PDB file of C-alpha atoms in Angstrom:
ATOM      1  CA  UNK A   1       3.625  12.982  -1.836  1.00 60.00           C
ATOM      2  CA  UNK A   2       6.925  11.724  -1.168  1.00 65.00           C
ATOM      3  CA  UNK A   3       7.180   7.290  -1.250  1.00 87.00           C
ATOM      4  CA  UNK A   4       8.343   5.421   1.814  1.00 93.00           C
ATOM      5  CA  UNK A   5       8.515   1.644   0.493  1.00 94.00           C
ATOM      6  CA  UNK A   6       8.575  -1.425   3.188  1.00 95.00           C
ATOM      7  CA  UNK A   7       9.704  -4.480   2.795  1.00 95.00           C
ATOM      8  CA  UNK A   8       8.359  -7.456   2.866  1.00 96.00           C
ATOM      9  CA  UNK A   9       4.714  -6.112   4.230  1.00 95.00           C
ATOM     10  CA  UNK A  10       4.070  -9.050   6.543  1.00 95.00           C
ATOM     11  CA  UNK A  11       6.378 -11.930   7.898  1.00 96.00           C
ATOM     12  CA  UNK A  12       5.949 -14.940   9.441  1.00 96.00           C
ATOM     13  CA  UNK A  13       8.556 -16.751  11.115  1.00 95.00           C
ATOM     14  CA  UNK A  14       9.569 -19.012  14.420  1.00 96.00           C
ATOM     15  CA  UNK A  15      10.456 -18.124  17.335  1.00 96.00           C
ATOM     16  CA  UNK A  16      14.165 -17.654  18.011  1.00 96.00           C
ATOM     17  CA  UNK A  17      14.935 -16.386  14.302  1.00 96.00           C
ATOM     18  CA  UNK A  18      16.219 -13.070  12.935  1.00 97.00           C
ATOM     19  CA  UNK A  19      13.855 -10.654  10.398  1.00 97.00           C
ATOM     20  CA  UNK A  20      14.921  -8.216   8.611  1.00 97.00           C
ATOM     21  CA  UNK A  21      12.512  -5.379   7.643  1.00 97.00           C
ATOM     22  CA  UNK A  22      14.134  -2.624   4.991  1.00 96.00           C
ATOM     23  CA  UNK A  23      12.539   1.049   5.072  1.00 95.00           C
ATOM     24  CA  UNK A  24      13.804   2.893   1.416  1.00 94.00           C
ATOM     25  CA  UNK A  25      13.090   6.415   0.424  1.00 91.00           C
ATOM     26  CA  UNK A  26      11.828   6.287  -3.136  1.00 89.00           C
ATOM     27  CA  UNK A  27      12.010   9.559  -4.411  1.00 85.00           C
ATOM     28  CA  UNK A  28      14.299  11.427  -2.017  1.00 84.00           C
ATOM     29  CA  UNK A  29      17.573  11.210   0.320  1.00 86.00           C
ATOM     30  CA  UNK A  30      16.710  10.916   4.162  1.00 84.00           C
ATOM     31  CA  UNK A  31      18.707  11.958   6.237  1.00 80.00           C
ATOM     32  CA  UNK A  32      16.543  10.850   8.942  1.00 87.00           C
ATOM     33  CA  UNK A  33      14.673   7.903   9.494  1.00 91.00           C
ATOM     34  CA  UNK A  34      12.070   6.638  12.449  1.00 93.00           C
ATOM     35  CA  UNK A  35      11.008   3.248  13.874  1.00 96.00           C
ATOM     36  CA  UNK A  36       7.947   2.807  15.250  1.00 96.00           C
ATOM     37  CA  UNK A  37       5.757  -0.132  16.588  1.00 97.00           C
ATOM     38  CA  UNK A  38       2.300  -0.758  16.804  1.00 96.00           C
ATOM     39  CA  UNK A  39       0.084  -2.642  18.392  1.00 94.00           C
ATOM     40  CA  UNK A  40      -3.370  -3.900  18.397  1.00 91.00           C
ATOM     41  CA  UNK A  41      -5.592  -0.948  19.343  1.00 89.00           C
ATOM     42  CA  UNK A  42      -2.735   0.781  19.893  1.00 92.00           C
ATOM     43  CA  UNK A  43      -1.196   4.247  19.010  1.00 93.00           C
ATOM     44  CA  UNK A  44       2.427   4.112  17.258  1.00 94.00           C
ATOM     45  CA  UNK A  45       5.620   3.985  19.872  1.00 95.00           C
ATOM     46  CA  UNK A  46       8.646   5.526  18.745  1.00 95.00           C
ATOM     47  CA  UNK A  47      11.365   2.664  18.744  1.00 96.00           C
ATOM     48  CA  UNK A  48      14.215   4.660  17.704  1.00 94.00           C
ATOM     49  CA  UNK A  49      15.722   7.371  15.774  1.00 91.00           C
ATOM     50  CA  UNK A  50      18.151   6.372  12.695  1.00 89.00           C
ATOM     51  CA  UNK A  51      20.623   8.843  10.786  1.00 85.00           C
ATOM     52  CA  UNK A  52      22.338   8.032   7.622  1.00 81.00           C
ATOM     53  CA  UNK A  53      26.156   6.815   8.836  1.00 80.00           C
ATOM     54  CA  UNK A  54      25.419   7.274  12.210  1.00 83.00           C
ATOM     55  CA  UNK A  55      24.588   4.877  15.157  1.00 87.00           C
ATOM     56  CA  UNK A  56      20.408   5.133  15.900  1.00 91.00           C
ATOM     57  CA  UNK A  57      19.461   6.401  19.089  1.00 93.00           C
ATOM     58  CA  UNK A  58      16.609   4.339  21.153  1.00 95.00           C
ATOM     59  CA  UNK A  59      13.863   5.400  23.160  1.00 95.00           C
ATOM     60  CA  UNK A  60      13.959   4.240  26.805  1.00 94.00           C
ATOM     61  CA  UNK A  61      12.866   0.732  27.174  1.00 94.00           C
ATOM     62  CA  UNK A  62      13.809  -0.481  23.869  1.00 95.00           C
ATOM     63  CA  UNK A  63      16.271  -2.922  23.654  1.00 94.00           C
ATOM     64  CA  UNK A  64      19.222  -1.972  21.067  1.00 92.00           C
ATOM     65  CA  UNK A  65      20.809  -5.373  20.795  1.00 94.00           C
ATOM     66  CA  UNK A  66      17.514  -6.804  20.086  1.00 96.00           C
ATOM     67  CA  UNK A  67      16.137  -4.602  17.762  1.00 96.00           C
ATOM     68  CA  UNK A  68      19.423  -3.392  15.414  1.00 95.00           C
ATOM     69  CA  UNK A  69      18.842  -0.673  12.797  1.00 94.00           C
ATOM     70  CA  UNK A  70      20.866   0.571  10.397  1.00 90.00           C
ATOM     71  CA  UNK A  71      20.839   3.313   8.409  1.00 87.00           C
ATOM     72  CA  UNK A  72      23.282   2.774   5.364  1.00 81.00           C
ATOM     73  CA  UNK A  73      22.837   5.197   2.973  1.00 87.00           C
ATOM     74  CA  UNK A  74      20.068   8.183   2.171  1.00 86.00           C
ATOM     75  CA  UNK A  75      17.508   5.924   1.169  1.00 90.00           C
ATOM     76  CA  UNK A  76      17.443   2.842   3.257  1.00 92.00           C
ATOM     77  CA  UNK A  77      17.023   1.993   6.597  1.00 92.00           C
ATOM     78  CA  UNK A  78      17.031  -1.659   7.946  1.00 94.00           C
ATOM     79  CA  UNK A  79      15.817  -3.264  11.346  1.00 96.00           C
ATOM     80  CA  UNK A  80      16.606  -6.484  12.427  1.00 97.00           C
ATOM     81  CA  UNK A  81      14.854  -8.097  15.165  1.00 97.00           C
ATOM     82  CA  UNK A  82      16.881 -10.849  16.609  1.00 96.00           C
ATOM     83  CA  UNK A  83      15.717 -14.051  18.413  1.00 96.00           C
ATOM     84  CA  UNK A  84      12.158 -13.433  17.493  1.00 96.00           C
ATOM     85  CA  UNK A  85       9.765 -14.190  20.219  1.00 96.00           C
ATOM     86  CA  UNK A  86       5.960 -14.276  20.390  1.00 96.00           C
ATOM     87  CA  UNK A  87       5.776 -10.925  22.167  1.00 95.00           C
ATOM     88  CA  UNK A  88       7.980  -9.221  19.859  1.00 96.00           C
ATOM     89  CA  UNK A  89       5.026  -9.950  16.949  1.00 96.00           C
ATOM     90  CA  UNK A  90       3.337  -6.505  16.421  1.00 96.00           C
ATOM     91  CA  UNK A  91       2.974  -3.685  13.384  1.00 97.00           C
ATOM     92  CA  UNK A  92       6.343  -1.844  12.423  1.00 97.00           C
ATOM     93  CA  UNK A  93       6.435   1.114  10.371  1.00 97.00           C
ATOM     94  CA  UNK A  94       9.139   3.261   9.169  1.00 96.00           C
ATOM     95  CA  UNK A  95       8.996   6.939   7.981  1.00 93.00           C
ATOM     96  CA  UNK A  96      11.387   9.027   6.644  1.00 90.00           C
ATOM     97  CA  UNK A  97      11.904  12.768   6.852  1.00 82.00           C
ATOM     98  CA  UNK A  98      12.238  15.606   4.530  1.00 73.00           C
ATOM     99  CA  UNK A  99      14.735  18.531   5.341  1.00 71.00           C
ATOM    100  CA  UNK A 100      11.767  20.586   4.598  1.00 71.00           C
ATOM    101  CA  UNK A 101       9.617  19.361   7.352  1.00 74.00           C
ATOM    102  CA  UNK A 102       7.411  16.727   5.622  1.00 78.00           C
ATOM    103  CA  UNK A 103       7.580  13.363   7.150  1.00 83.00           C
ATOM    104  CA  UNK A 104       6.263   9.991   5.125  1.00 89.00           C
ATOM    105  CA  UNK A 105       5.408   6.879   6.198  1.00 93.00           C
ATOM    106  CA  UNK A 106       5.885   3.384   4.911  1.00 94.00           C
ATOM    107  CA  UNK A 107       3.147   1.080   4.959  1.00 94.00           C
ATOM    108  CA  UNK A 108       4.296  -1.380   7.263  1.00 95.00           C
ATOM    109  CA  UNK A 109       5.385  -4.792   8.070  1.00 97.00           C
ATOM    110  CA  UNK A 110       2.943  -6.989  10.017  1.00 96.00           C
ATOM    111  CA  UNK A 111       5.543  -9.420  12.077  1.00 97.00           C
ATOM    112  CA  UNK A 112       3.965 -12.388  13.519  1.00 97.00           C
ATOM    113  CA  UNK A 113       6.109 -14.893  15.465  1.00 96.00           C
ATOM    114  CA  UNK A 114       5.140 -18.522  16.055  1.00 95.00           C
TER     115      UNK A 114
ATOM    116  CA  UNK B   1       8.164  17.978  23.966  1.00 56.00           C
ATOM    117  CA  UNK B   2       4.561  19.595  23.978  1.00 59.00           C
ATOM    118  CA  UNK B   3       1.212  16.849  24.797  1.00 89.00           C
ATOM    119  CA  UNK B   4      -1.420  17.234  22.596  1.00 95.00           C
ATOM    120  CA  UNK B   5      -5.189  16.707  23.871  1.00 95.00           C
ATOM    121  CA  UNK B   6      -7.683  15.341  21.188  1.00 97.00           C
ATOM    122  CA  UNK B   7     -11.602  14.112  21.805  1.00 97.00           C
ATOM    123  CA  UNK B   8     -11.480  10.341  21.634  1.00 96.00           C
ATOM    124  CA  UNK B   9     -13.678   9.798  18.611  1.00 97.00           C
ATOM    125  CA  UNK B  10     -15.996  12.196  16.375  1.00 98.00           C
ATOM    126  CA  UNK B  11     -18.870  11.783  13.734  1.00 97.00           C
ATOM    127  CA  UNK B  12     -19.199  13.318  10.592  1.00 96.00           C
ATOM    128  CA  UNK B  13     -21.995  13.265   7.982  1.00 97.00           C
ATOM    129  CA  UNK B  14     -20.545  12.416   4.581  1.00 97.00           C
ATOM    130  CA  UNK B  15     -19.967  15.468   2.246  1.00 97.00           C
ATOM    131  CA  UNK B  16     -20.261  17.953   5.122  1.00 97.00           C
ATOM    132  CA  UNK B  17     -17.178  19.503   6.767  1.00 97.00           C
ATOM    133  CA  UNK B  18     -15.223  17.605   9.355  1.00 98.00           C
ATOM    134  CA  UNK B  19     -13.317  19.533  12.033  1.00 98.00           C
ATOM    135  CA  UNK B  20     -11.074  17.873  14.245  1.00 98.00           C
ATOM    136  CA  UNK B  21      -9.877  19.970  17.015  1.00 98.00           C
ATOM    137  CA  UNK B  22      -6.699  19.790  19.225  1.00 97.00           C
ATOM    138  CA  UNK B  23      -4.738  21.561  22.341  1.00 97.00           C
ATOM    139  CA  UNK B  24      -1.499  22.028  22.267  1.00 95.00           C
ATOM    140  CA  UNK B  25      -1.683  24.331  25.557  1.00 95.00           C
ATOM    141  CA  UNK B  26       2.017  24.068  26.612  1.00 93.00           C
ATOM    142  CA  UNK B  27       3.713  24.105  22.720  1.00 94.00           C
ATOM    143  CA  UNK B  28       6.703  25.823  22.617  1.00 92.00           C
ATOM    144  CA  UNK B  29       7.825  28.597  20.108  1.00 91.00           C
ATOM    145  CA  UNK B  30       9.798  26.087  17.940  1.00 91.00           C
ATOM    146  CA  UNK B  31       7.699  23.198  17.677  1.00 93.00           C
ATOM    147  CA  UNK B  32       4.958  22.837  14.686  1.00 93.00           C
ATOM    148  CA  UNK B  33       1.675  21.315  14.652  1.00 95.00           C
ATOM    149  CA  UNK B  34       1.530  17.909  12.497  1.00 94.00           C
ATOM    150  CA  UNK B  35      -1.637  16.233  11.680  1.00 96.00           C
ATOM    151  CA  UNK B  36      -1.768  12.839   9.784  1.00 96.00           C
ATOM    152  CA  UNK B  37      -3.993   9.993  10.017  1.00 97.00           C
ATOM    153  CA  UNK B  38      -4.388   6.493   9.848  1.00 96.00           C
ATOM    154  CA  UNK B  39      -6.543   4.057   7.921  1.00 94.00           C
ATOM    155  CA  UNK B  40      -6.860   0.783   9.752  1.00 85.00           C
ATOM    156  CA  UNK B  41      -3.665  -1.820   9.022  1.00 83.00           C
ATOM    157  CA  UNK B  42      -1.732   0.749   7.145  1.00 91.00           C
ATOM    158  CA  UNK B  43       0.946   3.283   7.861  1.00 93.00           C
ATOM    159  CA  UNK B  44       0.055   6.936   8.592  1.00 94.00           C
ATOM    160  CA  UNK B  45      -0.987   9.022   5.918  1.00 93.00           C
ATOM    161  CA  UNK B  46       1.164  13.508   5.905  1.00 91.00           C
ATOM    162  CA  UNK B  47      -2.278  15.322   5.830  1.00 94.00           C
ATOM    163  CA  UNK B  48      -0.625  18.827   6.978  1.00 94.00           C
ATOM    164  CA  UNK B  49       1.359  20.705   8.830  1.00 92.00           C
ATOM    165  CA  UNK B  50       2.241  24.575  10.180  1.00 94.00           C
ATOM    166  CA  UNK B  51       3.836  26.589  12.595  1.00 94.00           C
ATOM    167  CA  UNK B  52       1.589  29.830  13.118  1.00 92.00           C
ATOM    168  CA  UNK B  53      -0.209  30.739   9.873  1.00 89.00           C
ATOM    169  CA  UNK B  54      -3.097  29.473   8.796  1.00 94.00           C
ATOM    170  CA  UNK B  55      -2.298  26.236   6.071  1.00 96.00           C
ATOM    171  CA  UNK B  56      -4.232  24.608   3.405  1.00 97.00           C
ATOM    172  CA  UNK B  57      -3.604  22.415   0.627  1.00 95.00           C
ATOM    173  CA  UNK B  58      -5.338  19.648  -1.489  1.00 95.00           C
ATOM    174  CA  UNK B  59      -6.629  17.735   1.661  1.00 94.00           C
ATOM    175  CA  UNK B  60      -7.306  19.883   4.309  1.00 97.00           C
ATOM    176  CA  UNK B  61      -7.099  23.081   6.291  1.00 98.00           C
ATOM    177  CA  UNK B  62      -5.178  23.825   9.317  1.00 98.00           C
ATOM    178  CA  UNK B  63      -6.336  26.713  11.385  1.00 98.00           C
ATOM    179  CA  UNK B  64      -3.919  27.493  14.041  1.00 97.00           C
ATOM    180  CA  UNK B  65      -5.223  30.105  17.210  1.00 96.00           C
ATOM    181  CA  UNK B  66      -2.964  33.305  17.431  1.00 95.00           C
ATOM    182  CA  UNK B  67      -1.900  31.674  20.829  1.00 95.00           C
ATOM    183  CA  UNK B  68      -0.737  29.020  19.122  1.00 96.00           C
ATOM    184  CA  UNK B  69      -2.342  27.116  22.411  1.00 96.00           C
ATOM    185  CA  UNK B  70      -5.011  24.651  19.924  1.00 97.00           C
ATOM    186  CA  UNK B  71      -5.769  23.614  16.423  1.00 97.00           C
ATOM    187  CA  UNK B  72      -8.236  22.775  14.039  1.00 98.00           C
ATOM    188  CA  UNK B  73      -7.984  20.660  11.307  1.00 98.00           C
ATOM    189  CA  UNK B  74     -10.182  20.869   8.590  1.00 98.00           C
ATOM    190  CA  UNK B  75     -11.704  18.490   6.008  1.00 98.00           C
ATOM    191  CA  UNK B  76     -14.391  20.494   3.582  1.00 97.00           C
ATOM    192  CA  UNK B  77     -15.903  17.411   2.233  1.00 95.00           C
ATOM    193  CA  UNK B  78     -15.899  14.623   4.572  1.00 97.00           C
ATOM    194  CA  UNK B  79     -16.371  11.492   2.368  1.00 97.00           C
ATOM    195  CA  UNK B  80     -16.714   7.960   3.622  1.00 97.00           C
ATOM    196  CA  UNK B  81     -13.258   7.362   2.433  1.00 95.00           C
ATOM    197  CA  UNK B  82     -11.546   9.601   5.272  1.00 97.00           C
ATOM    198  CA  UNK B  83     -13.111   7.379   8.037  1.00 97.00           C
ATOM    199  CA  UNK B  84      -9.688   7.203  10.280  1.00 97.00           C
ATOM    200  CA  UNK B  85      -7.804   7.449  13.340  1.00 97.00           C
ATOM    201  CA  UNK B  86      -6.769  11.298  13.316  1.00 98.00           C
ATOM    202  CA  UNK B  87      -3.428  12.025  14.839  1.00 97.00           C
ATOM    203  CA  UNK B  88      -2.361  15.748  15.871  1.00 97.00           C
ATOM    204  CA  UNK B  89       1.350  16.078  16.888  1.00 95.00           C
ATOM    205  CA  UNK B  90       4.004  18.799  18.210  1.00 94.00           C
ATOM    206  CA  UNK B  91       7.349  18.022  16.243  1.00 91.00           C
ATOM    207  CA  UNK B  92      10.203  20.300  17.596  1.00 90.00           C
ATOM    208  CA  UNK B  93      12.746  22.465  15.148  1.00 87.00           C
ATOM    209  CA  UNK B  94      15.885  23.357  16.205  1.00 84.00           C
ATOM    210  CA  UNK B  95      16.448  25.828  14.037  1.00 81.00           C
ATOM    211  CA  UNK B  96      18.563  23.386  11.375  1.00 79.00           C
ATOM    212  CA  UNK B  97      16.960  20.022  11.912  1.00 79.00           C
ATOM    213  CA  UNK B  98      13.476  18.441  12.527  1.00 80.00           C
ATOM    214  CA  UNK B  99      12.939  16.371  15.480  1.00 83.00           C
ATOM    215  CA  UNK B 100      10.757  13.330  16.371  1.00 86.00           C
ATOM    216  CA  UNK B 101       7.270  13.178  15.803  1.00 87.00           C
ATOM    217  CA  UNK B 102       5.537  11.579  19.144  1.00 89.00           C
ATOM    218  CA  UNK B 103       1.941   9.820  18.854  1.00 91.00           C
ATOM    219  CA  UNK B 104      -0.894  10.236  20.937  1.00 90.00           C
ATOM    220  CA  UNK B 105      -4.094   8.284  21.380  1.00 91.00           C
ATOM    221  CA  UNK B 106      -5.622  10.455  18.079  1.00 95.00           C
ATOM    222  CA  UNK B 107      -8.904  10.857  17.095  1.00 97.00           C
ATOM    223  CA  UNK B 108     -11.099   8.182  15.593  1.00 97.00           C
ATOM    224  CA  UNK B 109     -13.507   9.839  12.841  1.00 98.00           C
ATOM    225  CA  UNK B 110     -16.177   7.616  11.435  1.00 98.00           C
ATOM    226  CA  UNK B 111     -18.045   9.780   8.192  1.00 97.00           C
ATOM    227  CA  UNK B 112     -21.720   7.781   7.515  1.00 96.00           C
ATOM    228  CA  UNK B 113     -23.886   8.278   4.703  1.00 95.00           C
TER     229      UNK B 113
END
């Protein structure tokens, strides 16, 4: 199948910092990218929808201005959590979707804030 | 969009055939039936996906009621490898684009030898 690549895979950092995780499409152009986050024990919540040259649309009850995406191109997707805080530490995971229906997953990026 | 309904957790003896049901009682005529799973600490895994028709390909079957109102999935072989949190989904087409794909609680299948 299709390659969603994450990077990096797991971050630590301190609180009140800025991460950056990337989402890329290896093999094919996305038009359309997801956010999700997980938690322990937890199913995956949708964060927020990201088109290519287009601002992302959030779910309700996630905070835009603290968690910025951006979808630059075909084949990668940032987010950027700002002032990290111990709460915001969780599992994100970005997928990226096929015109044809087929939607792939990255493997995640394990955030843990100090 | 359309809630899906799955039993919490499931066994399955290794090298028989697991199948994972699902309702989808209120699904609408445009939205598909997703299935993927998860293997613990990484990111979901396509398995398959259809519409109305039956599907199949190299890891499972999908066997979709003429109602459209629940769903099977299928694994012929069950092997201690597919041991995973099964996740069946509604995704919405409008006709031109694909829309979100919404998680539930899933499945959790444990195969033992």
């Amino acid at each position: 199948g299709a390659v969603v690549s994450q990077h990096p895979s797991w971050v630590i950092c301190k609180s009140g910092t800025s991460v950056k995780i990337e989402c890329r499409s290896l093999d094919f152009q996305a038009t359309t990218m997801f956010w999700y986050r997980q938690f322990p024990k937890q199913s995956l919540m949708l964060m927020a929808t990201s088109n290519e040259g287009s601002k992302a649309t959030y779910e309700q009850g996630v905070e835009k201005d603290k968690f910025l995406i951006n979808h630059a191109s075909l084949t990668l997707s940032t987010l950027t959590v700002t002032s990290a805080h111990p709460e915001d530490s969780s599992f994100y995971i970005c997928s990226a979707s096929y015109d044809t229906g087929e939607l792939f997953f990255g493997e995640g990026s394990r955030l843990t804030v100090l | 969009d359309a809630k899906t309904t799955q039993p919490p957790s499931m066994d399955c003896a290794e090298g028989r055939a697991a199948n994972l049901p699902c309702n989808h009682s209120t699904i609408s005529g445009n939205e598909y039936v997703y299935w993927y799973r998860q293997i613990h600490s990484q990111g979901p895994q396509y398995i398959i996906h259809g519409l109305k028709n039956n599907e199949t390909n190299e890891m499972a079957s999908l066997i979709i009621t003429e109602d459209r109102k629940s769903s099977t999935l299928i694994l012929p072989h069950a092997t201690l490898r597919d041991t995973a949190v099964y996740y069946c989904i509604v995704r919405p087409f409008s006709g031109t684009s694909y829309g979100k794909l919404t998680f539930g609680q899933g499945t959790i299948l444990t195969v033992h030898p």
